[in-house]
């Protein structure tokens, strides 16, 4: 059955239900046609019903998930019509506990029934009002992508049949002032904010505006960035809740909490002031097998309210076929490491049908789905069967698709020949079933680096996998971390050599049996006969990438232990760090400037059709190659510059203090006797009531700066160290020094020489 037919059936079911509301309601075919594209958005369906049913019907509520949309319409006699637009009988729905107590269905075994609703049921159907907002910086990611995060959470909230959920995404034309105005004019009961890397400034501005309201809503913030900055955010916003997990179970608990059904401490996966934050994501923990995941936890399909707007803004469609990861990479701070759950392929049919209906309205949008899985295949005895089934479902719905996978799903040193043959056949089949491209996180070809990254792969294993994939004709995207802070110069040279290897990329061999390919990639003569001769770095998607020390990651703790960690950057959820070898740091710095210049263009090219992207990349990729060669050659040939000697130790120091009230000076008792005359000679004045030498503000900023420089040079020549510090303001009773007139201090002795330090 096509999506057109499915949507038509849903619309006609609704039209039939309206006749039960009032016999006078007979929507004509034209009205039904306008209704069909609205069915993916319950708020628009409610608006359509209110427009077309007045004055023949009373109140209207539209709730439930996309696959089980539920309509409540009030009849003139005060009873209610309840219609499940999926056509499934009401008794097959997992009704919430409150519904059993406050709702009486007359025909529970039908999809359409009369019902009596208590006031509590009506209140819960309409409240709380939930606004889920996704932030966005167009200069970082210029191409809109369907917002899976808030769309997944919206589905979980609607499954509770409580309240009304609205979604807002700044990718789709909404500005931050628009969002602030909406929250101010129509405050929601619950505000959910999704923020990822680079959006800290937007989140702070939005939270400041929200908490400035006379009665702020219940606010929960989630996303990759938010989890990294939990302590910082909770310190600034005492009432904020931080979603630590995926968000679906959290929002369901928050709806119950808002109604008083659940205490805050029982809400799933949140952080708040008074809650223990734990150490769960700070270290690489001992491996554990994936926990069994219930259907409710593995239902990570989205609502599609914002898919039409995404396409209207020339964006692309995203979906999850699995969630979690099977490994514990040291640079990843996420809490789901080692836990993986795959969606059931048969559950995706209705979702793909619904998405197809939207694609049909935008024929210029490529029918490509970007699966944002971290690990598409996963683990378990049914991994291959499930992957093939999922590919069949995607391909059968008419979609090309892209995804991501670990390299050990291609080759594994602990697996036998039969396993490798099965995997080679799997990858060839996936290509035949619509796989357009797959990303593999190689990250390095150097064993010592891979061990530091805890990738649990090896350089030779990666080489065999790259050959296998290219020989099978799998379109690939390889990621590779070229520079990391703990890297030695020998590791950099080994990285350079690995990226330049010409024995990794093999010509596609569609007619060669997979058994011959599995054997051939291990045979140097076979590799030479079928190789492309191209260096490996031409197959790396993002060249010259440096490691990011994400807050809470095990790799970041290694950097801290090495004494290389710097200040935290909340905007990106990471920590600055020095490089153990300064030469690698120079390479990284210049490479990052090049990456930053080209990132927006590269990010935009990613989802383009392969031929179009290739035409643009024909000029772009050679620049990658030339840049890489130039950076590495400079690093290898540049001599190490002479380092400055450490300053000598001193026994006497003058610490000038800049007070909050603008005064600049030093307490008299802390000034060495030899330093008093130079201070006085350069304009510092003694104030007995404050017991301090102070430099009058009347000199102006430039004048004071010149006097500080002069006195520092003179004291340094005498061997007296000079420091500059900031301190809280002087006590209120003290007289300000900003307009001080010259004052005569106590007798000052001639200076004597001491150790030199500035």
Coordinates of N, CA and C in Angstrom, one line a residue, residues 7-115:
X7 N -2.5 7.7 3.8 CA -2.9 9.0 4.3 C -4.4 9.3 3.9
X8 N -4.7 8.8 2.7 CA -6.1 9.0 2.3 C -7.1 8.3 3.3
X9 N -6.7 7.0 3.6 CA -7.5 6.3 4.6 C -7.6 7.0 5.9
X10 N -6.5 7.5 6.4 CA -6.5 8.2 7.7 C -7.5 9.4 7.6
X11 N -7.4 10.1 6.5 CA -8.2 11.3 6.4 C -9.7 10.9 6.3
X12 N -10.0 9.8 5.6 CA -11.4 9.4 5.5 C -11.9 8.9 6.8
X13 N -11.0 8.2 7.6 CA -11.5 7.8 8.9 C -11.9 9.0 9.7
X14 N -11.1 10.0 9.7 CA -11.4 11.2 10.4 C -12.7 11.8 10.0
X15 N -12.9 11.9 8.6 CA -14.1 12.4 8.1 C -15.3 11.6 8.6
X16 N -15.2 10.3 8.6 CA -16.2 9.4 9.1 C -16.5 9.7 10.6
X17 N -15.4 9.9 11.3 CA -15.6 10.1 12.8 C -16.4 11.4 13.0
X18 N -16.2 12.4 12.2 CA -16.8 13.7 12.3 C -18.3 13.6 12.2
X19 N -18.8 12.6 11.4 CA -20.2 12.4 11.3 C -20.9 11.9 12.6
X20 N -20.0 11.2 13.3 CA -20.5 10.7 14.6 C -20.6 11.9 15.6
X21 N -19.7 12.9 15.4 CA -19.7 14.1 16.3 C -21.0 14.8 16.0
X22 N -21.3 15.0 14.7 CA -22.5 15.8 14.4 C -22.9 15.4 12.9
X23 N -24.1 14.9 12.7 CA -24.5 14.5 11.3 C -24.3 15.6 10.3
X24 N -24.3 16.9 10.8 CA -24.2 18.0 9.8 C -22.7 18.1 9.3
X25 N -21.8 17.4 9.9 CA -20.4 17.5 9.4 C -20.1 16.6 8.3
X26 N -20.0 17.1 7.1 CA -19.7 16.3 5.9 C -18.6 17.0 5.1
X27 N -17.3 16.8 5.6 CA -16.2 17.4 4.8 C -16.2 16.9 3.4
X28 N -16.1 17.9 2.4 CA -16.1 17.5 1.0 C -14.7 17.0 0.7
X29 N -14.6 16.5 -0.5 CA -13.3 15.9 -1.0 C -12.2 16.9 -1.0
X30 N -12.5 18.1 -1.3 CA -11.4 19.2 -1.3 C -10.9 19.4 0.1
X31 N -11.8 19.5 1.1 CA -11.4 19.7 2.4 C -10.5 18.5 2.9
X32 N -10.9 17.3 2.6 CA -10.1 16.1 3.0 C -8.8 16.2 2.3
X33 N -8.7 16.6 1.1 CA -7.4 16.7 0.4 C -6.5 17.7 1.1
X34 N -7.0 18.8 1.6 CA -6.2 19.7 2.4 C -5.8 19.2 3.7
X35 N -6.5 18.2 4.2 CA -6.2 17.6 5.5 C -5.1 16.6 5.5
X36 N -5.0 15.9 4.4 CA -4.0 14.8 4.3 C -2.6 15.2 4.6
X37 N -2.0 16.3 4.0 CA -0.6 16.6 4.4 C -0.4 17.1 5.8
X38 N -1.5 17.4 6.5 CA -1.4 17.9 7.9 C -1.4 16.8 8.9
X39 N -1.7 15.6 8.5 CA -1.8 14.5 9.4 C -0.5 14.2 10.2
X40 N 0.6 14.6 9.7 CA 1.9 14.3 10.5 C 2.1 15.3 11.6
X41 N 1.2 16.3 11.7 CA 1.4 17.3 12.7 C 0.1 17.5 13.5
X42 N 0.0 17.0 14.7 CA -1.3 17.0 15.5 C -1.8 18.4 15.7
X43 N -0.9 19.4 15.9 CA -1.3 20.7 16.1 C -2.0 21.3 14.9
X44 N -1.5 21.0 13.7 CA -2.2 21.4 12.5 C -3.5 20.7 12.3
X45 N -3.6 19.4 12.7 CA -4.9 18.7 12.6 C -5.9 19.4 13.5
X46 N -5.5 19.7 14.7 CA -6.4 20.4 15.6 C -6.9 21.7 15.0
X47 N -6.0 22.5 14.5 CA -6.4 23.7 13.9 C -7.3 23.5 12.7
X48 N -7.1 22.5 11.9 CA -8.0 22.2 10.8 C -9.4 21.9 11.3
X49 N -9.5 21.0 12.3 CA -10.8 20.6 12.9 C -11.5 21.8 13.5
X50 N -10.8 22.7 14.2 CA -11.4 23.8 14.9 C -12.0 24.8 13.8
X51 N -11.3 24.8 12.6 CA -11.7 25.7 11.6 C -12.9 25.1 10.9
X52 N -12.9 23.8 10.6 CA -14.0 23.2 9.8 C -15.2 22.7 10.6
X53 N -15.0 22.5 11.9 CA -16.1 21.9 12.7 C -16.9 22.9 13.5
X54 N -16.5 24.1 13.6 CA -17.3 25.1 14.3 C -18.5 25.5 13.4
X55 N -19.7 25.6 14.0 CA -20.1 25.5 15.4 C -20.7 24.1 15.7
X56 N -20.4 23.1 14.8 CA -21.1 21.8 15.0 C -20.4 20.9 16.0
X57 N -19.3 21.3 16.5 CA -18.6 20.5 17.5 C -18.0 21.4 18.6
X58 N -17.7 20.8 19.7 CA -17.2 21.6 20.8 C -15.6 21.5 20.8
X59 N -15.1 21.2 21.9 CA -13.6 21.1 22.1 C -13.0 20.0 21.3
X60 N -11.7 20.2 20.9 CA -11.0 19.1 20.2 C -9.6 19.0 20.8
X61 N -9.2 17.7 20.9 CA -7.8 17.4 21.3 C -7.3 16.3 20.3
X62 N -6.0 16.6 19.9 CA -5.3 15.6 19.0 C -4.0 15.2 19.7
X63 N -3.8 14.0 19.9 CA -2.7 13.5 20.7 C -2.2 12.2 20.1
X64 N -1.4 11.5 20.8 CA -0.8 10.2 20.4 C 0.3 10.4 19.4
X65 N 1.0 9.3 19.1 CA 2.2 9.3 18.2 C 1.7 9.2 16.7
X66 N 2.6 9.4 15.8 CA 2.3 9.5 14.4 C 1.7 8.2 13.9
X67 N 2.1 7.0 14.4 CA 1.5 5.8 14.0 C 0.2 5.4 14.7
X68 N -0.1 6.1 15.8 CA -1.4 5.9 16.5 C -2.0 7.2 16.9
X69 N -2.2 8.1 15.9 CA -2.8 9.4 16.2 C -4.2 9.2 16.7
X70 N -4.5 10.0 17.8 CA -5.8 9.9 18.5 C -6.5 11.2 18.5
X71 N -7.7 11.2 18.1 CA -8.5 12.4 18.0 C -9.7 12.3 19.0
X72 N -9.8 13.4 19.8 CA -11.0 13.5 20.7 C -11.8 14.7 20.2
X73 N -13.1 14.5 20.0 CA -14.0 15.6 19.5 C -15.2 15.6 20.3
X74 N -15.6 16.8 20.9 CA -16.8 16.9 21.7 C -18.1 17.1 20.9
X75 N -19.1 16.3 21.3 CA -20.4 16.4 20.6 C -21.3 17.4 21.3
X76 N -22.3 17.9 20.6 CA -23.2 18.8 21.3 C -23.8 18.3 22.6
X77 N -24.0 17.0 22.7 CA -24.6 16.5 23.9 C -23.6 16.3 25.1
X78 N -22.4 16.7 24.9 CA -21.4 16.6 25.9 C -20.6 15.4 25.9
X79 N -21.0 14.4 25.2 CA -20.1 13.1 25.1 C -19.0 13.4 24.0
X80 N -18.1 12.4 24.0 CA -16.9 12.6 23.2 C -16.8 11.5 22.2
X81 N -16.3 11.8 21.0 CA -16.0 10.8 19.9 C -14.4 10.6 20.0
X82 N -14.0 9.4 20.1 CA -12.6 9.1 20.2 C -12.2 8.2 19.0
X83 N -11.3 8.7 18.1 CA -11.0 8.0 16.9 C -9.5 7.8 16.8
X84 N -9.1 6.5 16.6 CA -7.7 6.1 16.4 C -7.6 6.1 14.9
X85 N -6.8 7.0 14.3 CA -6.7 7.2 12.9 C -6.0 6.0 12.2
X86 N -5.3 5.2 13.0 CA -4.5 4.1 12.4 C -5.5 3.0 12.0
X87 N -6.7 3.0 12.6 CA -7.7 2.0 12.3 C -7.6 0.8 13.3
X88 N -6.6 0.9 14.2 CA -6.5 -0.2 15.2 C -7.5 0.0 16.4
X89 N -8.0 -1.1 16.9 CA -9.0 -0.9 18.0 C -8.4 -0.3 19.3
X90 N -9.2 0.4 20.0 CA -8.7 1.1 21.2 C -8.1 0.2 22.2
X91 N -8.6 -1.0 22.4 CA -8.1 -1.9 23.4 C -6.7 -2.4 23.2
X92 N -6.2 -2.2 22.0 CA -4.8 -2.6 21.7 C -3.8 -1.5 22.0
X93 N -4.3 -0.4 22.4 CA -3.4 0.7 22.8 C -2.9 0.5 24.3
X94 N -1.7 0.9 24.5 CA -1.2 0.9 25.9 C -1.6 2.2 26.6
X95 N -2.8 2.3 27.1 CA -3.3 3.5 27.7 C -2.6 3.8 29.0
X96 N -2.4 5.1 29.3 CA -1.7 5.4 30.6 C -2.7 5.1 31.8
X97 N -2.1 5.1 32.9 CA -2.9 4.7 34.1 C -4.0 5.7 34.4
X98 N -3.7 7.0 34.2 CA -4.8 8.0 34.5 C -6.0 7.9 33.6
X99 N -5.8 7.3 32.3 CA -6.9 7.2 31.4 C -7.9 6.2 31.9
X100 N -7.4 5.1 32.5 CA -8.4 4.1 33.0 C -9.3 4.6 34.1
X101 N -8.8 5.6 34.9 CA -9.6 6.1 36.0 C -10.5 7.3 35.5
X102 N -10.2 7.9 34.4 CA -10.9 9.2 34.1 C -11.5 9.1 32.7
X103 N -11.6 8.0 32.0 CA -12.1 7.9 30.7 C -12.8 6.6 30.5
X104 N -14.0 6.6 30.0 CA -14.9 5.4 29.8 C -15.2 5.3 28.3
X105 N -14.6 4.3 27.6 CA -14.8 4.1 26.2 C -16.0 3.1 26.1
X106 N -16.9 3.5 25.2 CA -18.1 2.7 25.0 C -17.8 1.4 24.1
X107 N -16.9 1.6 23.1 CA -16.6 0.5 22.2 C -15.1 0.3 22.1
X108 N -14.5 -0.2 23.1 CA -13.1 -0.4 23.2 C -12.5 -1.3 22.1
X109 N -13.3 -2.1 21.5 CA -12.8 -3.1 20.5 C -12.9 -2.5 19.1
X110 N -13.2 -1.3 19.0 CA -13.3 -0.6 17.7 C -12.3 0.6 17.7
X111 N -12.0 1.0 16.4 CA -11.1 2.2 16.3 C -11.9 3.5 16.6
X112 N -13.2 3.4 16.5 CA -14.1 4.6 16.7 C -15.1 4.3 17.8
X113 N -15.1 5.2 18.8 CA -16.0 5.0 20.0 C -16.5 6.3 20.6
X114 N -17.7 6.2 21.1 CA -18.1 7.3 22.0 C -17.5 7.1 23.4
X115 N -17.3 8.2 24.1 CA -16.7 8.1 25.4 C -17.2 9.2 26.3

